[in-house]
Amino acid sequence: MASIDKLIINSAFKEPQYHWKYDINKQTFVKENGRRPAGYFIAGQGSNAYNDIGQFVLLPLVNKIRPRVKAWRENNYPGITGITRKLLEHWNDKEAREYQFFFCQLDAIETLIWLVEAPEAEKVGIDIHGDGGDFIRICTKLCTGGGKTTVMAMLIAWMVCNKVSYPQDKRFSKNIFIVAPGLTVKSRLQVLKTGGTNNYYSQFNVVPVSLADKLRQGKILIANWQSLAWESEETLKKKKSVDKRGAKSDEAYVRGVLGELSNAKNILVINDEAHHAWRENPENKVKLTGDDKKVAEKATIWIKGLDRIHKARKILTCYDFSATPFAPSGKKNVEEALFNWIVSDFGLNDGIESGLVKTPRVVVRDDGLANPETLKSKLYHIYADDTVKGDINRKVKPEEPLPDLLTQAYYLLGKDWEELYREWKKAGSIVPPVMITVANRTETAARIKYAFDHGRIPVPELCNPEYTLHIDSKTMEQAEQNNIIVNYSDINSDKKLTQNEIAAILREKVDTVGQKGKLGEQIRNVISVGMLSEGWDAKTVTHILGLRAFSSQLLCEQVVGRGLRRTSYDLEENSDMFTPEYVNIFGIPFSFLPHESDNDKTKSVSNKPKTQIEALPERAKYQISWPNVIRIDRVFKPKLDIDLNKIDILRLNASDIRIKADLAPTINGKTDLLKCTEIDLEKLEAKLRLQTIIFKTASQVYDLMKTTWQKEGTKYILLGQVIKLVEKYLNSSKIFIQPRSFENDEIRRRILYIMSMNKIVQHLWNFITMEQTEELIPIIDTAKKIRSTSDMPTWFTSKPCVITQKSQISHCVCDSSWEATEAYLLEKNPHVLSWAKNDHLGFEILYVYEGIIRKYIPDFLVKLDNGKTLILEVKGQETIKDKMKRNALSDWIRAVNNSNNYGVWCNDVSYNVKDVDSIVKKYL
């Protein structure tokens, strides 16, 4: 087979432009133009299987749908709802999130939308047969690393937002039931719930802000398949119990399974790892035994449980997701058949060529005797060797020595692992690389564990039992079946552990392999029997050894897929392609999967360790917080004013103003002046305050003007302004009072104002002007009002990093030497209390450029010792686009500062590599 020098030939963000095509005659791979047709290889069954031509099976339904979806996309999605259009525009916005969605994710969700919303004329001839059940099943085939869970989040958002907006539209549902194959996957899928801060909708900005409230109205229930099981009449009869109640009715069953969704109808079902959910093929007359029987029981419980739910509540659509959606075929010599309801396909080959997963490197030759039939290295498929196969299919004790070929394989692969381990350690990596073994049976796994524990494999760093994880499939299976979830931190190590606690520790180790600060952090050597469970996504796997009968390419893909998850998503310099990461493989015979040869030893440097970037809880004092602003509203408010220079002088004459009056009793029509009583306003109003007069005058102006103020809110805003204008006017020199005795007498003057109020109001009214003023209002996300550096999720990168001291973030990832210098200056400046490189923090400023809403991510956040927070940008040259970013940032700062709730913010731009200190000084 020809060596492929560079396997990544496509950008993950674009439709594949090329693919590696296997030339059967030449037994080489040739780079072909265009996207690979949807299909899969069935390996030949002959004795010389490696050189057997095999059979490439096309997926006609997928290949028929693909061009129609592409044409529909290029025609701007005719037929879709307004909500769907908002979502598609948001998903296709390259600047709406730090990493745009992968092409395979958009292609998958667009296909599902096309099936529902595209004009019927475009779907003529598309017939999805399903699995023979009463509800519709639609399958999305998406490779490991393709972002399957994110596509599920997009599917949920599309369904829920449309149903909430158009409640009468029966094509949509806001009630979502997700089924997982076990507790590990169920736990991983909790990110699909809309609450909290760690959900995928927030992490990947799945919905625009305007639809967030609609999304939260969806109801999402996540269950593992065991919760679908029920006791049949036959099972109950075998029980020795005084409870003689019969099996549950469909209604009782549904209420027990669905809980809060029990009253919902037209439920949307999502099956994750859906290859576990299939109906028994009526053609299959073979009696199943052992593990095959267990698999079949699991599959049928899963699917029959959904049948009962459909019967009682109706399933709108069942969406299946799987990288390997195969089920037993029921046909002789054919192990599995692909689901025939697959509508989109992005297989492992496509994922490898797009850099979505690690590049597999398999051994193709060595300096020993080759396999006489294939002329390939015996390490290529170790299990098939005569000296191995018979030996490891025996029931023997763990201390039984391993076959020589297997020992040699571990020595070679282990030494390669050890070299990489030293490189990682030298580079400062705390987490080691991981080697995994997939063995054929329990006894073989025990022998391998014994060989490592007792130093029979001469790689000391792999022989420490403390760092070896032997996955006991029976214990794990017990935990899954009984829904065992135990908090490891609560386990008392001083007492004898129960089976449940043993399962909890094992699960904790398995689930946290390669995760810094977790129980599985230092695991280096993983030995398992059969398949590693779905949901196991250790990103530090660098070496894999397969030791079982890989009778199909499907099995090869399933096993290797457990070790293909990338550590980071760094792009090559000046390119939109990912940098390659590698996993070295012994014993797994890929016949038709393109892979790079391991002959070129210089490539080992590409497997350099990735730096773990994390928010450190112990550095909480360096935390920087900011308001979670989802938009800035511009509110235009009316502003009243008077120009005293333009107001005519108002003359008030007190000669006709009456301040005192006498009252006399009347007798026979005559008044008795000797018995007068006096009304004296000067005495009665001695306590009359000018502020009272101002309020009274303002209220009359308000009554005069209010008919022109249409909005109630505006009335009260302007009333306050009127009060200030009246006060300003009454205290001015624009009122002339005669005689002067009234002017100089405070009480008399105030009484005169009261008596002349109509004149004052009418006069003032003529000179009041009104104009519009703009006020910026920050709209805060009610779900999470404040974000901070402590919220940053842990991530990995191979880019240059510097360790920080005055930052809650462990490292500063430097995109340039300029940034590295500025980071150093921020660390040293005495007025900088804390700082953070704005990378993966989620601090973003929305702005509009060329009519499109984009996201601006400033470079640094800096907390100064005077309480101000400085947003610092590093920029050599400034473009029109940069100016738009600065304007948006200025608006953000004005709005936040005007609110008086989030401290004082400022911003600046560093145009010179060493001007940080002068910028900081400016804001002190």
CSV table of N, CA, C and O in Angstrom, one decimal, residues 2-75:
chain,number,residue,atom,x,y,z
A,2,ALA,N,0.6,2.2,-0.8
A,2,ALA,CA,1.4,3.4,-0.9
A,2,ALA,C,1.2,4.2,0.4
A,2,ALA,O,0.2,4.2,1.0
A,3,SER,N,2.3,4.9,0.7
A,3,SER,CA,2.3,5.8,1.9
A,3,SER,C,1.6,7.1,1.6
A,3,SER,O,1.9,7.7,0.6
A,4,ILE,N,0.8,7.5,2.5
A,4,ILE,CA,0.1,8.8,2.4
A,4,ILE,C,0.9,9.8,3.2
A,4,ILE,O,0.9,9.6,4.5
A,5,ASP,N,1.5,10.8,2.6
A,5,ASP,CA,2.3,11.7,3.4
A,5,ASP,C,1.4,12.6,4.3
A,5,ASP,O,1.8,13.0,5.4
A,6,LYS,N,0.3,13.1,3.7
A,6,LYS,CA,-0.6,14.0,4.5
A,6,LYS,C,-2.0,13.6,4.3
A,6,LYS,O,-2.6,13.7,3.2
A,7,LEU,N,-2.6,13.1,5.4
A,7,LEU,CA,-3.9,12.5,5.3
A,7,LEU,C,-5.0,13.6,5.4
A,7,LEU,O,-6.1,13.4,4.8
A,8,ILE,N,-4.7,14.7,6.1
A,8,ILE,CA,-5.7,15.8,6.2
A,8,ILE,C,-5.7,16.6,4.9
A,8,ILE,O,-4.7,17.3,4.7
A,9,ILE,N,-6.7,16.5,4.1
A,9,ILE,CA,-6.7,17.2,2.8
A,9,ILE,C,-7.9,18.1,2.7
A,9,ILE,O,-8.1,18.8,1.7
A,10,ASN,N,-8.7,18.2,3.7
A,10,ASN,CA,-9.9,19.1,3.7
A,10,ASN,C,-10.1,19.9,4.9
A,10,ASN,O,-9.6,19.5,6.0
A,11,SER,N,-10.7,21.1,4.8
A,11,SER,CA,-11.1,21.9,6.0
A,11,SER,C,-12.3,21.3,6.6
A,11,SER,O,-13.3,20.9,5.9
A,12,ALA,N,-12.3,21.2,7.9
A,12,ALA,CA,-13.5,20.7,8.6
A,12,ALA,C,-14.7,21.6,8.5
A,12,ALA,O,-15.8,21.2,8.8
A,13,PHE,N,-14.5,22.9,8.0
A,13,PHE,CA,-15.5,23.9,8.0
A,13,PHE,C,-16.1,24.0,6.6
A,13,PHE,O,-17.0,24.9,6.4
A,14,LYS,N,-15.7,23.2,5.7
A,14,LYS,CA,-16.2,23.3,4.3
A,14,LYS,C,-16.6,21.9,3.8
A,14,LYS,O,-16.1,20.9,4.3
A,15,GLU,N,-17.4,21.9,2.8
A,15,GLU,CA,-17.7,20.6,2.1
A,15,GLU,C,-16.4,20.0,1.6
A,15,GLU,O,-15.6,20.7,1.0
A,16,PRO,N,-16.2,18.7,1.8
A,16,PRO,CA,-14.9,18.1,1.4
A,16,PRO,C,-14.7,18.3,-0.1
A,16,PRO,O,-15.5,18.1,-0.9
A,17,GLN,N,-13.4,18.8,-0.4
A,17,GLN,CA,-13.1,19.0,-1.8
A,17,GLN,C,-12.4,17.8,-2.4
A,17,GLN,O,-12.3,17.7,-3.6
A,18,TYR,N,-11.8,17.0,-1.6
A,18,TYR,CA,-11.1,15.8,-2.1
A,18,TYR,C,-11.4,14.6,-1.2
A,18,TYR,O,-11.9,14.7,-0.1
A,19,HIS,N,-11.0,13.4,-1.6
A,19,HIS,CA,-11.0,12.2,-0.8
A,19,HIS,C,-10.0,11.2,-1.3
A,19,HIS,O,-9.6,11.2,-2.5
A,20,TRP,N,-9.5,10.4,-0.4
A,20,TRP,CA,-8.6,9.3,-0.8
A,20,TRP,C,-9.4,8.1,-1.2
A,20,TRP,O,-10.2,7.6,-0.5
A,21,LYS,N,-9.2,7.8,-2.5
A,21,LYS,CA,-9.9,6.6,-3.1
A,21,LYS,C,-9.0,5.4,-3.2
A,21,LYS,O,-7.8,5.5,-3.6
A,22,TYR,N,-9.5,4.3,-2.7
A,22,TYR,CA,-8.7,3.1,-2.8
A,22,TYR,C,-8.7,2.5,-4.1
A,22,TYR,O,-9.8,2.1,-4.7
A,23,ASP,N,-7.5,2.3,-4.7
A,23,ASP,CA,-7.4,1.7,-6.0
A,23,ASP,C,-7.1,0.2,-5.8
A,23,ASP,O,-6.0,-0.2,-5.4
A,24,ILE,N,-8.1,-0.6,-6.0
A,24,ILE,CA,-8.1,-2.0,-5.7
A,24,ILE,C,-7.0,-2.7,-6.5
A,24,ILE,O,-6.3,-3.6,-6.0
A,25,ASN,N,-6.9,-2.4,-7.7
A,25,ASN,CA,-5.9,-3.1,-8.6
A,25,ASN,C,-4.4,-2.8,-8.1
A,25,ASN,O,-3.6,-3.6,-8.1
A,26,LYS,N,-4.2,-1.5,-7.8
A,26,LYS,CA,-2.8,-1.1,-7.4
A,26,LYS,C,-2.6,-1.2,-5.9
A,26,LYS,O,-1.5,-1.1,-5.4
A,27,GLN,N,-3.8,-1.4,-5.1
A,27,GLN,CA,-3.7,-1.5,-3.7
A,27,GLN,C,-3.0,-0.3,-3.1
A,27,GLN,O,-2.2,-0.3,-2.2
A,28,THR,N,-3.4,0.9,-3.6
A,28,THR,CA,-2.9,2.2,-3.2
A,28,THR,C,-4.1,3.1,-3.0
A,28,THR,O,-5.2,2.9,-3.6
A,29,PHE,N,-3.8,4.2,-2.4
A,29,PHE,CA,-4.8,5.3,-2.3
A,29,PHE,C,-4.5,6.4,-3.2
A,29,PHE,O,-3.3,6.8,-3.3
A,30,VAL,N,-5.5,6.9,-3.9
A,30,VAL,CA,-5.3,8.0,-4.9
A,30,VAL,C,-6.2,9.2,-4.5
A,30,VAL,O,-7.3,9.0,-4.1
A,31,LYS,N,-5.6,10.4,-4.5
A,31,LYS,CA,-6.3,11.6,-4.1
A,31,LYS,C,-7.3,12.0,-5.3
A,31,LYS,O,-6.9,12.3,-6.4
A,32,GLU,N,-8.6,11.9,-5.0
A,32,GLU,CA,-9.6,12.2,-6.0
A,32,GLU,C,-10.3,13.5,-5.6
A,32,GLU,O,-10.4,13.9,-4.5
A,33,ASN,N,-10.8,14.2,-6.7
A,33,ASN,CA,-11.5,15.4,-6.5
A,33,ASN,C,-12.9,15.1,-6.0
A,33,ASN,O,-13.5,14.1,-6.4
A,34,GLY,N,-13.5,16.0,-5.3
A,34,GLY,CA,-14.9,15.9,-4.9
A,34,GLY,C,-15.1,15.1,-3.6
A,34,GLY,O,-14.2,14.5,-3.0
A,35,ARG,N,-16.3,15.2,-3.1
A,35,ARG,CA,-16.7,14.5,-1.9
A,35,ARG,C,-16.9,13.0,-2.1
A,35,ARG,O,-17.4,12.6,-3.2
A,36,ARG,N,-16.5,12.2,-1.2
A,36,ARG,CA,-16.6,10.7,-1.3
A,36,ARG,C,-18.1,10.4,-1.3
A,36,ARG,O,-18.9,10.9,-0.5
A,37,PRO,N,-18.5,9.5,-2.2
A,37,PRO,CA,-19.9,9.0,-2.2
A,37,PRO,C,-20.2,8.3,-0.8
A,37,PRO,O,-19.3,7.8,-0.2
A,38,ALA,N,-21.4,8.4,-0.4
A,38,ALA,CA,-21.8,7.8,0.9
A,38,ALA,C,-21.8,6.3,0.7
A,38,ALA,O,-22.4,5.8,-0.3
A,39,GLY,N,-21.2,5.6,1.6
A,39,GLY,CA,-21.1,4.1,1.5
A,39,GLY,C,-20.2,3.5,2.5
A,39,GLY,O,-19.6,4.3,3.3
A,40,TYR,N,-20.0,2.2,2.4
A,40,TYR,CA,-19.1,1.6,3.4
A,40,TYR,C,-18.5,0.3,2.8
A,40,TYR,O,-19.1,-0.3,1.8
A,41,PHE,N,-17.4,-0.1,3.3
A,41,PHE,CA,-16.7,-1.3,2.8
A,41,PHE,C,-17.1,-2.5,3.6
A,41,PHE,O,-17.1,-2.5,4.9
A,42,ILE,N,-17.4,-3.6,3.0
A,42,ILE,CA,-17.5,-4.9,3.6
A,42,ILE,C,-16.2,-5.7,3.2
A,42,ILE,O,-16.0,-5.9,2.0
A,43,ALA,N,-15.4,-6.0,4.2
A,43,ALA,CA,-14.1,-6.7,3.9
A,43,ALA,C,-14.4,-8.1,3.3
A,43,ALA,O,-15.4,-8.8,3.6
A,44,GLY,N,-13.5,-8.6,2.5
A,44,GLY,CA,-13.6,-9.9,1.9
A,44,GLY,C,-13.5,-11.0,3.0
A,44,GLY,O,-12.9,-10.8,4.0
A,45,GLN,N,-14.1,-12.1,2.7
A,45,GLN,CA,-14.2,-13.2,3.7
A,45,GLN,C,-13.2,-14.3,3.4
A,45,GLN,O,-13.2,-15.3,4.0
A,46,GLY,N,-12.4,-14.1,2.4
A,46,GLY,CA,-11.4,-15.2,2.0
A,46,GLY,C,-10.3,-15.3,3.0
A,46,GLY,O,-10.1,-14.5,3.9
A,47,SER,N,-9.5,-16.4,2.8
A,47,SER,CA,-8.4,-16.6,3.7
A,47,SER,C,-7.3,-15.5,3.6
A,47,SER,O,-6.6,-15.2,4.5
A,48,ASN,N,-7.2,-14.9,2.4
A,48,ASN,CA,-6.3,-13.8,2.2
A,48,ASN,C,-7.0,-12.5,2.2
A,48,ASN,O,-7.1,-11.7,1.3
A,49,ALA,N,-7.7,-12.2,3.3
A,49,ALA,CA,-8.7,-11.1,3.4
A,49,ALA,C,-8.0,-9.8,3.2
A,49,ALA,O,-8.7,-8.9,2.6
A,50,TYR,N,-6.8,-9.6,3.5
A,50,TYR,CA,-6.2,-8.3,3.4
A,50,TYR,C,-6.1,-7.9,1.9
A,50,TYR,O,-6.4,-6.8,1.5
A,51,ASN,N,-5.8,-8.9,1.0
A,51,ASN,CA,-5.7,-8.6,-0.4
A,51,ASN,C,-7.0,-8.8,-1.1
A,51,ASN,O,-7.1,-8.7,-2.3
A,52,ASP,N,-8.0,-9.3,-0.4
A,52,ASP,CA,-9.3,-9.5,-1.0
A,52,ASP,C,-9.9,-8.2,-1.4
A,52,ASP,O,-9.8,-7.2,-0.7
A,53,ILE,N,-10.6,-8.2,-2.6
A,53,ILE,CA,-11.1,-6.9,-3.1
A,53,ILE,C,-12.2,-6.4,-2.1
A,53,ILE,O,-12.3,-5.2,-1.9
A,54,GLY,N,-13.0,-7.2,-1.5
A,54,GLY,CA,-14.0,-6.7,-0.7
A,54,GLY,C,-15.1,-6.1,-1.5
A,54,GLY,O,-15.1,-6.2,-2.7
A,55,GLN,N,-16.0,-5.4,-0.8
A,55,GLN,CA,-17.2,-4.8,-1.6
A,55,GLN,C,-17.5,-3.5,-1.0
A,55,GLN,O,-17.6,-3.3,0.2
A,56,PHE,N,-17.6,-2.5,-1.8
A,56,PHE,CA,-18.0,-1.1,-1.4
A,56,PHE,C,-19.5,-1.0,-1.6
A,56,PHE,O,-20.0,-1.1,-2.8
A,57,VAL,N,-20.3,-0.8,-0.6
A,57,VAL,CA,-21.7,-0.7,-0.6
A,57,VAL,C,-22.1,0.7,-0.6
A,57,VAL,O,-21.9,1.4,0.4
A,58,LEU,N,-22.8,1.2,-1.6
A,58,LEU,CA,-23.3,2.6,-1.6
A,58,LEU,C,-24.5,2.7,-0.8
A,58,LEU,O,-25.3,1.7,-0.6
A,59,LEU,N,-24.8,3.9,-0.3
A,59,LEU,CA,-26.0,4.2,0.4
A,59,LEU,C,-26.9,5.1,-0.5
A,59,LEU,O,-26.7,6.3,-0.6
A,60,PRO,N,-27.7,4.4,-1.3
A,60,PRO,CA,-28.4,5.1,-2.4
A,60,PRO,C,-29.3,6.2,-1.9
A,60,PRO,O,-29.4,7.3,-2.5
A,61,LEU,N,-30.0,6.1,-0.7
A,61,LEU,CA,-30.8,7.1,-0.2
A,61,LEU,C,-30.0,8.4,0.1
A,61,LEU,O,-30.4,9.5,-0.2
A,62,VAL,N,-28.9,8.2,0.8
A,62,VAL,CA,-28.1,9.3,1.2
A,62,VAL,C,-27.5,10.0,-0.1
A,62,VAL,O,-27.6,11.2,-0.2
A,63,ASN,N,-27.1,9.2,-1.0
A,63,ASN,CA,-26.5,9.8,-2.3
A,63,ASN,C,-27.6,10.5,-3.1
A,63,ASN,O,-27.3,11.4,-3.9
A,64,LYS,N,-28.9,10.1,-2.9
A,64,LYS,CA,-30.0,10.8,-3.6
A,64,LYS,C,-30.3,12.1,-2.9
A,64,LYS,O,-30.7,13.1,-3.5
A,65,ILE,N,-30.3,12.1,-1.6
A,65,ILE,CA,-30.7,13.3,-0.8
A,65,ILE,C,-29.6,14.4,-0.8
A,65,ILE,O,-29.9,15.6,-0.9
A,66,ARG,N,-28.3,14.0,-0.8
A,66,ARG,CA,-27.2,15.0,-0.7
A,66,ARG,C,-27.3,16.1,-1.8
A,66,ARG,O,-27.3,17.3,-1.4
A,67,PRO,N,-27.4,15.8,-3.0
A,67,PRO,CA,-27.4,16.9,-4.0
A,67,PRO,C,-28.7,17.8,-3.9
A,67,PRO,O,-28.6,19.0,-4.2
A,68,ARG,N,-29.8,17.2,-3.4
A,68,ARG,CA,-31.0,18.0,-3.3
A,68,ARG,C,-30.9,19.0,-2.1
A,68,ARG,O,-31.3,20.1,-2.2
A,69,VAL,N,-30.3,18.5,-1.0
A,69,VAL,CA,-30.0,19.4,0.1
A,69,VAL,C,-29.1,20.5,-0.3
A,69,VAL,O,-29.2,21.7,0.1
A,70,LYS,N,-28.0,20.2,-1.0
A,70,LYS,CA,-27.1,21.2,-1.5
A,70,LYS,C,-27.7,22.2,-2.3
A,70,LYS,O,-27.5,23.4,-2.1
A,71,ALA,N,-28.6,21.8,-3.3
A,71,ALA,CA,-29.3,22.8,-4.1
A,71,ALA,C,-30.2,23.6,-3.3
A,71,ALA,O,-30.3,24.8,-3.6
A,72,TRP,N,-30.9,23.0,-2.4
A,72,TRP,CA,-31.8,23.7,-1.5
A,72,TRP,C,-31.1,24.8,-0.7
A,72,TRP,O,-31.5,25.9,-0.5
A,73,ARG,N,-29.9,24.4,-0.2
A,73,ARG,CA,-29.0,25.3,0.6
A,73,ARG,C,-28.6,26.5,-0.3
A,73,ARG,O,-28.7,27.7,0.1
A,74,GLU,N,-28.1,26.2,-1.5
A,74,GLU,CA,-27.7,27.3,-2.4
A,74,GLU,C,-28.8,28.1,-2.9
A,74,GLU,O,-28.5,29.3,-3.3
A,75,ASN,N,-30.0,27.6,-2.8
A,75,ASN,CA,-31.2,28.4,-3.2
A,75,ASN,C,-31.8,29.2,-2.0
A,75,ASN,O,-32.9,29.6,-2.1
